mmCIF file of C-alpha atoms in Angstrom:
data_model
loop_
_atom_site.group_PDB
_atom_site.id
_atom_site.type_symbol
_atom_site.label_atom_id
_atom_site.label_comp_id
_atom_site.label_asym_id
_atom_site.label_seq_id
_atom_site.Cartn_x
_atom_site.Cartn_y
_atom_site.Cartn_z
ATOM 1 C CA MET A 28 50.155 5.417 25.328
ATOM 2 C CA ASN A 29 52.671 6.552 23.033
ATOM 3 C CA GLU A 30 55.861 6.178 25.252
ATOM 4 C CA ILE A 31 59.027 4.139 23.911
ATOM 5 C CA THR A 32 59.903 0.979 25.402
ATOM 6 C CA ALA A 33 63.065 -0.637 25.617
ATOM 7 C CA ASP A 34 61.568 -3.697 23.323
ATOM 8 C CA VAL A 35 59.971 -0.835 20.281
ATOM 9 C CA ILE A 36 63.776 0.112 20.321
ATOM 10 C CA ILE A 37 64.317 -3.107 20.154
ATOM 11 C CA ALA A 38 61.682 -3.766 16.969
ATOM 12 C CA GLY A 39 63.189 -0.717 15.144
ATOM 13 C CA ILE A 40 66.184 -1.353 15.052
ATOM 14 C CA SER A 41 66.007 -5.230 14.421
ATOM 15 C CA ILE A 42 63.931 -4.306 10.916
ATOM 16 C CA PHE A 43 65.944 -1.361 9.905
ATOM 17 C CA THR A 44 69.289 -3.475 10.319
ATOM 18 C CA ALA A 45 68.035 -6.352 8.839
ATOM 19 C CA GLY A 46 66.924 -4.098 5.504
ATOM 20 C CA LEU A 47 70.141 -2.386 5.013
ATOM 21 C CA THR A 48 72.224 -6.609 5.663
ATOM 22 C CA MET A 49 70.030 -7.364 2.949
ATOM 23 C CA ALA A 50 70.438 -4.480 0.694
ATOM 24 C CA ILE A 51 74.231 -4.064 0.874
ATOM 25 C CA GLY A 52 74.723 -7.930 1.384
ATOM 26 C CA SER A 53 72.322 -8.782 -2.117
ATOM 27 C CA ILE A 54 74.317 -5.985 -4.427
ATOM 28 C CA ALA A 55 77.906 -7.413 -3.628
ATOM 29 C CA PRO A 56 77.015 -10.854 -4.411
ATOM 30 C CA ALA A 57 75.359 -9.901 -7.566
ATOM 31 C CA LEU A 58 78.212 -7.610 -8.457
ATOM 32 C CA GLY A 59 81.119 -10.661 -7.727
ATOM 33 C CA GLU A 60 78.320 -13.083 -9.619
ATOM 34 C CA ALA A 61 77.820 -10.485 -12.597
ATOM 35 C CA ARG A 62 81.737 -10.376 -12.863
ATOM 36 C CA ALA A 63 82.322 -14.475 -12.861
ATOM 37 C CA LEU A 64 78.728 -14.424 -14.933
ATOM 38 C CA SER A 65 79.970 -12.408 -17.812
ATOM 39 C CA ASP A 66 83.656 -13.878 -17.810
ATOM 40 C CA ALA A 67 82.774 -17.401 -17.734
ATOM 41 C CA LEU A 68 80.563 -16.314 -20.550
ATOM 42 C CA SER A 69 83.729 -14.830 -22.912
ATOM 43 C CA ALA A 70 85.658 -17.092 -22.049
ATOM 44 C CA ILE A 71 82.598 -20.413 -23.155
ATOM 45 C CA ALA A 72 82.351 -18.039 -27.001
ATOM 46 C CA GLN A 73 86.259 -18.150 -26.858
ATOM 47 C CA GLN A 74 86.390 -21.881 -26.510
ATOM 48 C CA PRO A 75 83.483 -23.643 -26.975
ATOM 49 C CA ASP A 76 85.018 -27.200 -26.922
ATOM 50 C CA GLU A 77 85.811 -26.068 -22.836
ATOM 51 C CA ALA A 78 82.317 -24.842 -22.374
ATOM 52 C CA PRO A 79 81.105 -28.680 -20.155
ATOM 53 C CA THR A 80 84.310 -27.600 -17.625
ATOM 54 C CA LEU A 81 84.072 -24.208 -17.508
ATOM 55 C CA THR A 82 79.777 -24.866 -17.055
ATOM 56 C CA ARG A 83 81.076 -26.552 -14.568
ATOM 57 C CA THR A 84 83.684 -24.674 -12.152
ATOM 58 C CA LEU A 85 80.788 -21.201 -12.812
ATOM 59 C CA PHE A 86 78.130 -23.004 -10.826
ATOM 60 C CA VAL A 87 80.559 -24.288 -7.866
ATOM 61 C CA GLY A 88 82.241 -20.369 -7.825
ATOM 62 C CA LEU A 89 78.849 -19.002 -7.938
ATOM 63 C CA ALA A 90 77.452 -21.341 -5.033
ATOM 64 C CA MET A 91 80.497 -19.283 -3.224
ATOM 65 C CA VAL A 92 80.116 -16.243 -4.148
ATOM 66 C CA GLU A 93 76.531 -17.357 -3.686
ATOM 67 C CA SER A 94 76.768 -17.983 0.366
ATOM 68 C CA THR A 95 77.499 -14.698 1.411
ATOM 69 C CA ALA A 96 73.973 -13.351 -0.007
ATOM 70 C CA ILE A 97 72.854 -16.438 1.971
ATOM 71 C CA TYR A 98 74.441 -16.008 5.292
ATOM 72 C CA CYS A 99 72.771 -11.951 5.441
ATOM 73 C CA LEU A 100 69.522 -13.174 4.256
ATOM 74 C CA VAL A 101 69.586 -16.502 7.424
ATOM 75 C CA LEU A 102 71.170 -13.003 9.249
ATOM 76 C CA SER A 103 68.057 -10.801 8.804
ATOM 77 C CA MET A 104 65.601 -13.731 9.187
ATOM 78 C CA ILE A 105 67.188 -13.891 12.602
ATOM 79 C CA PHE A 106 67.045 -10.442 13.011
ATOM 80 C CA ILE A 107 63.133 -10.659 12.252
ATOM 81 C CA PHE A 108 61.819 -13.921 13.477
ATOM 82 C CA ALA A 109 63.756 -15.053 16.016
ATOM 83 C CA ASN A 110 66.134 -12.084 17.041
ATOM 84 C CA PRO A 111 67.756 -13.198 21.084
ATOM 85 C CA PHE A 112 67.007 -9.230 22.579
ATOM 86 C CA TRP A 113 63.325 -9.125 21.374
ATOM 87 C CA GLU A 114 62.694 -12.912 22.837
ATOM 88 C CA HIS A 115 64.711 -11.982 26.300
ATOM 89 C CA PHE A 116 62.434 -9.132 26.830
ATOM 90 C CA VAL A 117 59.099 -10.008 26.021
ATOM 91 C CA SER A 118 60.084 -13.505 28.184
ATOM 92 C CA LYS A 119 60.912 -10.706 31.129
ATOM 93 C CA ALA A 120 57.415 -8.497 30.218
ATOM 94 C CA GLY A 121 55.146 -12.040 30.095
ATOM 95 C CA GLY A 122 56.123 -13.452 32.777
ATOM 96 C CA MET B 949 55.300 -18.493 11.806
ATOM 97 C CA LYS B 950 57.301 -21.423 11.962
ATOM 98 C CA LEU B 951 60.712 -21.106 10.250
ATOM 99 C CA SER B 952 61.636 -24.759 10.380
ATOM 100 C CA PRO B 953 60.400 -28.335 10.122
ATOM 101 C CA ASP B 954 61.926 -28.938 13.679
ATOM 102 C CA ASP B 955 58.971 -27.336 15.460
ATOM 103 C CA HIS B 956 56.869 -28.867 13.580
ATOM 104 C CA ILE B 957 56.335 -31.935 16.276
ATOM 105 C CA LEU B 958 54.156 -35.275 14.781
ATOM 106 C CA GLY B 959 54.062 -36.838 17.687
ATOM 107 C CA TRP B 960 56.335 -38.793 20.696
ATOM 108 C CA LEU B 961 58.410 -42.106 20.508
ATOM 109 C CA GLY B 962 59.297 -42.650 23.437
ATOM 110 C CA PRO B 963 61.357 -39.610 24.961
ATOM 111 C CA LEU B 964 62.291 -38.590 21.713
ATOM 112 C CA PRO B 965 60.099 -36.303 19.587
ATOM 113 C CA ILE B 966 59.515 -37.588 15.668
ATOM 114 C CA ASN B 967 59.473 -33.240 14.400
ATOM 115 C CA ALA B 968 58.766 -33.491 10.520
ATOM 116 C CA THR B 969 61.842 -33.506 9.752
ATOM 117 C CA ILE B 970 62.868 -36.524 11.046
ATOM 118 C CA ALA B 971 59.380 -38.189 9.301
ATOM 119 C CA CYS B 972 60.390 -36.823 6.070
ATOM 120 C CA THR B 973 63.494 -38.198 6.179
ATOM 121 C CA TRP B 974 62.462 -41.251 6.796
ATOM 122 C CA LEU B 975 59.685 -41.153 3.842
ATOM 123 C CA VAL B 976 62.124 -39.977 1.210
ATOM 124 C CA MET B 977 64.948 -42.380 2.762
ATOM 125 C CA ALA B 978 61.950 -45.362 2.018
ATOM 126 C CA ILE B 979 61.395 -43.771 -1.051
ATOM 127 C CA LEU B 980 65.009 -43.684 -2.628
ATOM 128 C CA VAL B 981 65.681 -47.290 -0.815
ATOM 129 C CA GLY B 982 62.571 -48.930 -1.931
ATOM 130 C CA GLY B 983 62.387 -47.716 -5.260
ATOM 131 C CA SER B 984 65.763 -48.656 -6.426
ATOM 132 C CA TYR B 985 65.205 -52.450 -4.474
ATOM 133 C CA LEU B 986 61.955 -52.381 -6.681
ATOM 134 C CA ILE B 987 63.472 -51.505 -9.974
ATOM 135 C CA THR B 988 67.091 -53.287 -9.189
ATOM 136 C CA ARG B 989 65.337 -56.226 -9.000
ATOM 137 C CA ARG B 990 63.995 -57.486 -12.212
ATOM 138 C CA LEU B 991 67.024 -56.139 -14.196
ATOM 139 C CA ASN B 992 68.642 -57.351 -17.281
ATOM 140 C CA ASP B 993 70.750 -56.570 -19.911
ATOM 141 C CA SER B 994 68.568 -56.930 -23.290
ATOM 142 C CA VAL B 995 67.245 -53.914 -25.034
ATOM 143 C CA ARG B 996 64.235 -54.073 -24.083
ATOM 144 C CA MET B 997 64.197 -52.713 -20.489
ATOM 145 C CA SER B 998 61.955 -51.978 -18.119
ATOM 146 C CA ARG B 999 61.060 -47.652 -18.230
ATOM 147 C CA TRP B 1000 62.267 -47.263 -14.229
ATOM 148 C CA GLN B 1001 65.860 -49.615 -15.195
ATOM 149 C CA ASN B 1002 66.806 -46.475 -18.206
ATOM 150 C CA LEU B 1003 65.786 -43.950 -16.238
ATOM 151 C CA LEU B 1004 68.289 -45.395 -13.207
ATOM 152 C CA GLU B 1005 70.902 -46.444 -16.020
ATOM 153 C CA ILE B 1006 70.429 -42.872 -16.657
ATOM 154 C CA LEU B 1007 71.088 -40.798 -13.250
ATOM 155 C CA VAL B 1008 74.351 -43.957 -13.092
ATOM 156 C CA SER B 1009 75.610 -43.333 -16.070
ATOM 157 C CA GLY B 1010 75.113 -39.346 -15.236
ATOM 158 C CA LEU B 1011 76.372 -39.132 -11.988
ATOM 159 C CA ASN B 1012 79.997 -41.202 -12.948
ATOM 160 C CA GLU B 1013 80.693 -38.696 -15.483
ATOM 161 C CA GLN B 1014 80.239 -35.846 -13.575
ATOM 162 C CA ILE B 1015 82.402 -37.504 -10.417
ATOM 163 C CA ARG B 1016 84.573 -38.747 -13.627
ATOM 164 C CA GLN B 1017 84.862 -35.023 -14.729
ATOM 165 C CA THR B 1018 85.357 -33.141 -10.971
ATOM 166 C CA SER B 1019 88.102 -35.849 -9.526
ATOM 167 C CA ARG B 1020 89.400 -36.339 -13.152
ATOM 168 C CA GLN B 1021 89.749 -40.532 -11.167
ATOM 169 C CA GLU B 1022 87.531 -43.268 -11.876
ATOM 170 C CA PRO B 1023 84.331 -43.001 -10.093
ATOM 171 C CA GLY B 1024 83.738 -46.203 -8.210
ATOM 172 C CA PRO B 1025 84.873 -45.630 -4.711
ATOM 173 C CA TYR B 1026 83.042 -42.446 -4.683
ATOM 174 C CA LEU B 1027 79.471 -43.567 -6.408
ATOM 175 C CA PRO B 1028 77.952 -44.577 -3.316
ATOM 176 C CA PHE B 1029 79.232 -41.771 -1.587
ATOM 177 C CA VAL B 1030 77.802 -38.697 -3.527
ATOM 178 C CA GLY B 1031 75.360 -40.592 -5.582
ATOM 179 C CA THR B 1032 73.270 -40.694 -2.208
ATOM 180 C CA LEU B 1033 74.542 -36.797 -0.943
ATOM 181 C CA PHE B 1034 72.839 -35.936 -4.597
ATOM 182 C CA LEU B 1035 70.063 -38.023 -4.704
ATOM 183 C CA PHE B 1036 68.952 -37.825 -1.016
ATOM 184 C CA ILE B 1037 69.072 -33.865 -1.374
ATOM 185 C CA ALA B 1038 67.560 -33.993 -4.686
ATOM 186 C CA THR B 1039 64.322 -35.707 -3.875
ATOM 187 C CA SER B 1040 63.632 -33.892 -0.765
ATOM 188 C CA ASN B 1041 64.498 -30.757 -2.937
ATOM 189 C CA LEU B 1042 61.502 -32.656 -5.866
ATOM 190 C CA LEU B 1043 58.671 -32.838 -3.042
ATOM 191 C CA ALA B 1044 58.925 -29.666 -1.173
ATOM 192 C CA VAL B 1045 56.155 -29.555 -4.512
ATOM 193 C CA VAL B 1046 54.137 -31.868 -2.230
ATOM 194 C CA PRO B 1047 51.816 -29.904 -0.475
ATOM 195 C CA GLY B 1048 52.510 -31.564 3.611
ATOM 196 C CA PHE B 1049 56.045 -32.254 3.318
ATOM 197 C CA SER B 1050 57.877 -30.227 4.406
ATOM 198 C CA PRO B 1051 62.274 -30.763 2.733
ATOM 199 C CA PRO B 1052 64.370 -31.718 5.618
ATOM 200 C CA THR B 1053 67.164 -29.925 3.991
ATOM 201 C CA SER B 1054 64.757 -27.054 4.591
ATOM 202 C CA SER B 1055 66.009 -27.356 8.297
ATOM 203 C CA LEU B 1056 69.400 -26.670 9.599
ATOM 204 C CA SER B 1057 69.420 -29.680 11.700
ATOM 205 C CA CYS B 1058 69.432 -31.615 8.816
ATOM 206 C CA THR B 1059 72.028 -30.262 6.395
ATOM 207 C CA THR B 1060 74.622 -29.717 9.604
ATOM 208 C CA ALA B 1061 74.209 -33.318 8.934
ATOM 209 C CA LEU B 1062 74.777 -34.218 5.801
ATOM 210 C CA ALA B 1063 78.507 -31.986 6.311
ATOM 211 C CA LEU B 1064 79.556 -33.821 8.798
ATOM 212 C CA ALA B 1065 79.046 -36.514 6.287
ATOM 213 C CA VAL B 1066 81.508 -34.418 4.512
ATOM 214 C CA LEU B 1067 83.472 -33.846 6.796
ATOM 215 C CA ALA B 1068 84.095 -37.205 7.820
ATOM 216 C CA ALA B 1069 84.328 -38.865 4.319
ATOM 217 C CA VAL B 1070 86.786 -35.716 3.264
ATOM 218 C CA PRO B 1071 89.889 -37.306 5.680
ATOM 219 C CA LEU B 1072 88.030 -41.832 4.943
ATOM 220 C CA PHE B 1073 88.811 -40.920 1.451
ATOM 221 C CA GLY B 1074 92.118 -39.195 1.928
ATOM 222 C CA ILE B 1075 93.822 -41.666 4.250
ATOM 223 C CA ALA B 1076 92.001 -44.573 1.834
ATOM 224 C CA GLN B 1077 94.123 -43.467 -0.558
ATOM 225 C CA ARG B 1078 97.217 -41.468 0.789
ATOM 226 C CA GLY B 1079 97.924 -43.660 4.295
ATOM 227 C CA LEU B 1080 97.457 -41.927 7.289
ATOM 228 C CA PHE B 1081 100.893 -39.541 7.739
ATOM 229 C CA GLY B 1082 100.474 -38.531 4.002
ATOM 230 C CA TYR B 1083 97.266 -37.105 4.526
ATOM 231 C CA LEU B 1084 97.801 -35.888 8.153
ATOM 232 C CA GLY B 1085 100.858 -33.721 6.523
ATOM 233 C CA GLU B 1086 99.119 -31.743 4.136
ATOM 234 C CA TYR B 1087 97.816 -30.296 7.201
ATOM 235 C CA ILE B 1088 101.554 -28.623 7.895
ATOM 236 C CA LYS B 1089 102.100 -27.725 3.935
ATOM 237 C CA PRO B 1090 103.044 -24.731 3.159
ATOM 238 C CA SER B 1091 104.666 -24.742 6.967
ATOM 239 C CA VAL B 1092 103.673 -25.974 10.582
ATOM 240 C CA PHE B 1093 102.307 -22.626 10.942
ATOM 241 C CA MET B 1094 99.745 -23.059 8.599
ATOM 242 C CA LEU B 1095 98.069 -25.882 10.757
ATOM 243 C CA PRO B 1096 95.359 -23.434 12.309
ATOM 244 C CA PHE B 1097 94.188 -21.983 9.029
ATOM 245 C CA ASN B 1098 94.499 -25.620 7.080
ATOM 246 C CA ILE B 1099 91.747 -27.195 10.196
ATOM 247 C CA ILE B 1100 89.646 -23.343 10.339
ATOM 248 C CA GLY B 1101 89.540 -23.628 6.689
ATOM 249 C CA GLU B 1102 88.358 -27.398 6.567
ATOM 250 C CA LEU B 1103 85.337 -26.440 9.825
ATOM 251 C CA SER B 1104 84.271 -23.606 7.699
ATOM 252 C CA ARG B 1105 83.470 -24.906 4.394
ATOM 253 C CA THR B 1106 81.196 -27.507 6.064
ATOM 254 C CA LEU B 1107 79.449 -24.595 7.739
ATOM 255 C CA ALA B 1108 79.510 -22.826 4.428
ATOM 256 C CA LEU B 1109 77.690 -26.609 2.472
ATOM 257 C CA ALA B 1110 75.445 -26.599 5.722
ATOM 258 C CA VAL B 1111 74.316 -23.030 5.727
ATOM 259 C CA ARG B 1112 74.155 -23.008 1.703
ATOM 260 C CA LEU B 1113 71.401 -25.885 1.461
ATOM 261 C CA TYR B 1114 69.522 -24.349 4.025
ATOM 262 C CA GLY B 1115 69.407 -21.193 3.145
ATOM 263 C CA ASN B 1116 68.029 -21.568 0.130
ATOM 264 C CA MET B 1117 65.346 -24.381 0.624
ATOM 265 C CA MET B 1118 64.845 -23.001 3.750
ATOM 266 C CA SER B 1119 64.514 -18.704 1.526
ATOM 267 C CA GLY B 1120 62.374 -20.756 -1.050
ATOM 268 C CA SER B 1121 59.684 -22.253 1.622
ATOM 269 C CA VAL B 1122 59.275 -18.225 3.311
ATOM 270 C CA ILE B 1123 59.360 -16.651 1.121
ATOM 271 C CA GLY B 1124 56.437 -18.760 -0.834
ATOM 272 C CA ILE B 1125 54.022 -18.559 2.336
ATOM 273 C CA ILE B 1126 54.937 -14.335 2.628
ATOM 274 C CA LEU B 1127 53.426 -14.310 -1.155
ATOM 275 C CA LEU B 1128 50.892 -16.714 -0.698
ATOM 276 C CA GLY B 1129 49.443 -14.225 2.028
ATOM 277 C CA ILE B 1130 50.516 -10.922 0.020
ATOM 278 C CA VAL B 1131 48.955 -11.895 -3.620
ATOM 279 C CA PRO B 1132 47.667 -15.599 -3.335
ATOM 280 C CA LEU B 1133 47.382 -15.941 -6.919
ATOM 281 C CA PHE B 1134 49.302 -17.602 -9.302
ATOM 282 C CA PHE B 1135 52.227 -15.517 -8.882
ATOM 283 C CA PRO B 1136 53.481 -17.950 -5.697
ATOM 284 C CA ILE B 1137 53.367 -20.880 -8.433
ATOM 285 C CA LEU B 1138 55.883 -19.573 -10.470
ATOM 286 C CA LEU B 1139 58.299 -19.226 -6.946
ATOM 287 C CA GLN B 1140 56.959 -22.294 -7.351
ATOM 288 C CA PHE B 1141 58.683 -23.653 -10.459
ATOM 289 C CA LEU B 1142 62.156 -21.196 -9.550
ATOM 290 C CA GLY B 1143 62.361 -23.291 -6.221
ATOM 291 C CA LEU B 1144 62.526 -26.245 -8.110
ATOM 292 C CA ILE B 1145 64.779 -25.264 -10.824
ATOM 293 C CA THR B 1146 66.968 -23.951 -6.956
ATOM 294 C CA GLY B 1147 66.357 -27.439 -5.339
ATOM 295 C CA LEU B 1148 68.309 -29.259 -8.439
ATOM 296 C CA VAL B 1149 70.607 -27.312 -8.690
ATOM 297 C CA GLN B 1150 71.302 -27.327 -4.845
ATOM 298 C CA ALA B 1151 71.007 -30.408 -5.124
ATOM 299 C CA TYR B 1152 74.349 -31.015 -7.579
ATOM 300 C CA ILE B 1153 76.771 -28.069 -5.851
ATOM 301 C CA PHE B 1154 76.829 -29.800 -2.453
ATOM 302 C CA ALA B 1155 77.318 -33.078 -5.081
ATOM 303 C CA VAL B 1156 80.244 -31.253 -6.461
ATOM 304 C CA LEU B 1157 81.523 -29.600 -3.848
ATOM 305 C CA ALA B 1158 82.103 -32.624 -1.694
ATOM 306 C CA MET B 1159 83.154 -34.240 -5.027
ATOM 307 C CA VAL B 1160 85.790 -30.937 -5.360
ATOM 308 C CA PHE B 1161 86.598 -31.694 -1.382
ATOM 309 C CA ILE B 1162 87.357 -35.245 -1.343
ATOM 310 C CA ALA B 1163 89.311 -34.714 -4.313
ATOM 311 C CA SER B 1164 91.811 -31.578 -3.983
ATOM 312 C CA ALA B 1165 92.317 -33.884 -0.173
ATOM 313 C CA GLN B 1166 94.075 -36.570 -2.612
ATOM 314 C CA ALA B 1167 95.603 -33.761 -5.445
ATOM 315 C CA ALA B 1168 98.763 -33.384 -3.856
ATOM 316 C CA ARG B 1169 99.881 -36.945 -4.746
ATOM 317 C CA ASN B 1170 98.822 -36.874 -8.828
ATOM 318 C CA ASP B 1171 100.577 -33.514 -8.638
ATOM 319 C CA ARG B 1172 103.438 -35.539 -7.331
ATOM 320 C CA THR B 1173 102.898 -38.582 -9.660
ATOM 321 C CA GLN B 1174 102.942 -36.691 -12.651
ATOM 322 C CA ASN B 1175 106.314 -34.581 -11.795
ATOM 323 C CA PRO B 1176 108.559 -36.886 -9.787
ATOM 324 C CA GLY B 1177 111.394 -34.143 -10.095
ATOM 325 C CA ASP B 1178 109.167 -32.230 -8.152
#
């Protein structure tokens, strides 16, 4: 009963990798965004007149940084919900 | 669990499946076109104007101001394209709170179509502004060896545009579904509010990035006119 088949291994590795992807993939963009945000805040504090330009540039830059985290999210969603290896094995086993 | 509204097929139009993405895109288009027709049918320039005309004027002048600040040019030729992108994405993201409406921006096919429109618009605006060879010459600057990298950069930023919008909207709906299963009371509502803010910010970012890409295809010429000795 408790034998470890290939699809169990695939499921385990997929879930583990999804968690790892989200962990690493959210730490790094968070650090980068925090740095950009703090620099933008000090720039706004020094030059309040330039606040609209700085805010717009900050938004665009944050979106660029954020997209790496989004890639990781999409990837982990694929690992969990639409894993191609998993579906290959399920289609083989289910016939 | 359905990750994408593409899988949710509502009906068949001959051999073509009509999925939720297409239907919701048509709905948003109908709302935008019908709404603007109804509002612009009775425009007046007196002080007493209708509430809806006021809303539309705020929208158009706000978009004009944003485009002017982003590209440092007159917004005339860019307003139809960039404004349409913003209004379409913002409307479909805001309608995400309506039950039964699955926002088309949470499907990768819709966001890819929007990003392809940007990919096509950048050379079109660039050629219109600088001529065919002037625009194509940008690809072999600073040297001819940069040609493949410039092309890869063009394609990868299109991919990034599509995946960014898709990931943001898809994650909102998926996290909403998961939270509904875990904590059905009150907490999903807060996340819906967060999703509304995210949706508006994403629409803004998509439009501003499109404008930045279009403006960057024309930047070299403006530099040259400012520094004629170059």
